[in-house]
Each structure stands twice: as structure tokens, then as C-alpha cells.
Amino acid sequence: MTESASRDGATDVIDILTADHRDMLGLLDQIEGAADPATRRDLADTLIAEVMRHAVAEEMYVYPAIEEHLPNGAEEVEHDKQEHDEIVQLMKQLEDADAAEPRFLEVTRELHANLRHHMADEEADQFPQLRAHIPAEKLVSIGAKVETAKKLAPTRPHPHAPHSELFHKTVGPGVGMIDRLRDKLTGRTTD
Ligand SMILES: [Fe+2]
Ligand SMILES: [Fe+2]
């Protein structure tokens, strides 16, 4: 039974981010197990897009909550963002690598290790603390914002641009816009 099933059933931001993490690890296993280069390339491009959406949404809505509510939150976020930057660098290398060359799987394995470490920190330490410090309804509403941000986020790695900047370039200025877009998108999605 998942943890969400033991609460009131509403999906909150932690459920969403944790499910994303599982999806990413699943894609990494598939890439490493894929026999032909074209499949590896497709799966890697899907992974890169998913990680970008997730990382941008975290930086927009989740890391600010960590900063606000967790003891040492600012330091934790600094550390997390540094790890995101390293992950983006690796994804850029993966984007540029030839899926038929051994280098491709080397970069994939390095990315796999970095992501596993980063997710483990978030899940073991930061996410439980968010649940402890933030009311359940607030975590559900942050989850809705994260879902919208993921739909709108850039999907290509840009190692030299901060994610918040990328996001505003893609979406336009003003975080209030996210709420308006979310209202528009609500009911239209199929997932
Ligand atoms: Fe993260
Ligand atoms: Fe994450």
C-alpha cells in the first residue's frame, strides 16, 4: 500500500514527485537494457524531458517550500540545485552522445548514479520533513501547481541557464500566470 492510500486519498506534491522518481529510474533501466541504438536514443530523449520537467517544477514550487519550512532549508536547496546542475550537465552530454557508442551507456550510468543519489536524499530526508511541516491541503495545492509547471516546462537541458529563468522564458513572466493556466488546463488532460 502506498503512503497516499493511508491518507485521505488526495494526491499531494510528494506523491507526484515520488512517482516521477520511479518513472525516471524505470526509464534508466530500460535504456541500459535496450538492444538497439534507436530505442536507446528515444528512451534517453524521453528521460531527459521528464527530468527537466520535474527539476524545473521542483525549483519553482518545492524548493521554495523547503527553504521556508525546513531547518537549514536554504542550505539544503543550495545543495539540491547544485545536484540538479550536475544532472543537467550529464543530460546535455547524453543528448550529444551517439547511442551506438559505448560512451552513451557510460554517461547513462553516471546519470543513473547521480539521479539515484539525489532522489534518495529528497525522499529520505526532505519529503518527510515537508509532510511534517506543511498542512495536507497545502501539499495538495502545491501538487497541482507542480503538475501544471511540468506541462509547461522546457524539456531540453541548458547547462548554463538557471531553471527559473528557463521557465519564465518558456512560460512568460509572472507566476500568477501558472494559476490561470492551471485553471485552463484542468479537465483537459487525459492522465
Ligand atoms: Fe530534485
Ligand atoms: Fe526530485
PDB file of C-alpha atoms and ligand atoms in Angstrom, residues 17 21 24 51 54-56 58-59 62-63 66 80-81 83-84 87 115 118-119 122 126-127, ligand 1:
ATOM      1  CA  LEU A  17       7.423  13.744  -7.179  1.00  0.00           C
ATOM      2  CA  HIS A  21      11.346   9.413  -9.468  1.00  0.00           C
ATOM      3  CA  MET A  24      12.842   8.044 -14.199  1.00  0.00           C
ATOM      4  CA  VAL A  51      13.859  15.010 -15.686  1.00  0.00           C
ATOM      5  CA  HIS A  54      10.479  17.520 -12.834  1.00  0.00           C
ATOM      6  CA  ALA A  55      13.546  19.568 -11.912  1.00  0.00           C
ATOM      7  CA  VAL A  56      12.066  22.841 -13.128  1.00  0.00           C
ATOM      8  CA  GLU A  58      10.718  21.361  -8.077  1.00  0.00           C
ATOM      9  CA  GLU A  59      12.750  24.533  -8.317  1.00  0.00           C
ATOM     10  CA  VAL A  62       9.007  22.705  -3.971  1.00  0.00           C
ATOM     11  CA  TYR A  63      12.419  24.091  -3.161  1.00  0.00           C
ATOM     12  CA  ILE A  66      11.861  23.590   1.636  1.00  0.00           C
ATOM     13  CA  ASP A  80      19.872  20.285  -4.314  1.00  0.00           C
ATOM     14  CA  LYS A  81      20.237  22.904  -7.023  1.00  0.00           C
ATOM     15  CA  GLU A  83      22.983  18.464  -7.898  1.00  0.00           C
ATOM     16  CA  HIS A  84      20.352  19.493 -10.456  1.00  0.00           C
ATOM     17  CA  ILE A  87      22.397  16.253 -13.640  1.00  0.00           C
ATOM     18  CA  LEU A 115      19.810  10.714 -10.004  1.00  0.00           C
ATOM     19  CA  HIS A 118      19.645  12.930  -5.475  1.00  0.00           C
ATOM     20  CA  MET A 119      16.252  11.210  -5.254  1.00  0.00           C
ATOM     21  CA  GLU A 122      14.846  14.058  -1.321  1.00  0.00           C
ATOM     22  CA  GLN A 126      13.308  16.426   2.569  1.00  0.00           C
ATOM     23  CA  PHE A 127       9.947  14.962   1.565  1.00  0.00           C
TER      24      PHE A 127
HETATM   25 FE    FE B   1      15.463  17.434  -7.194  1.00  0.00          FE
END
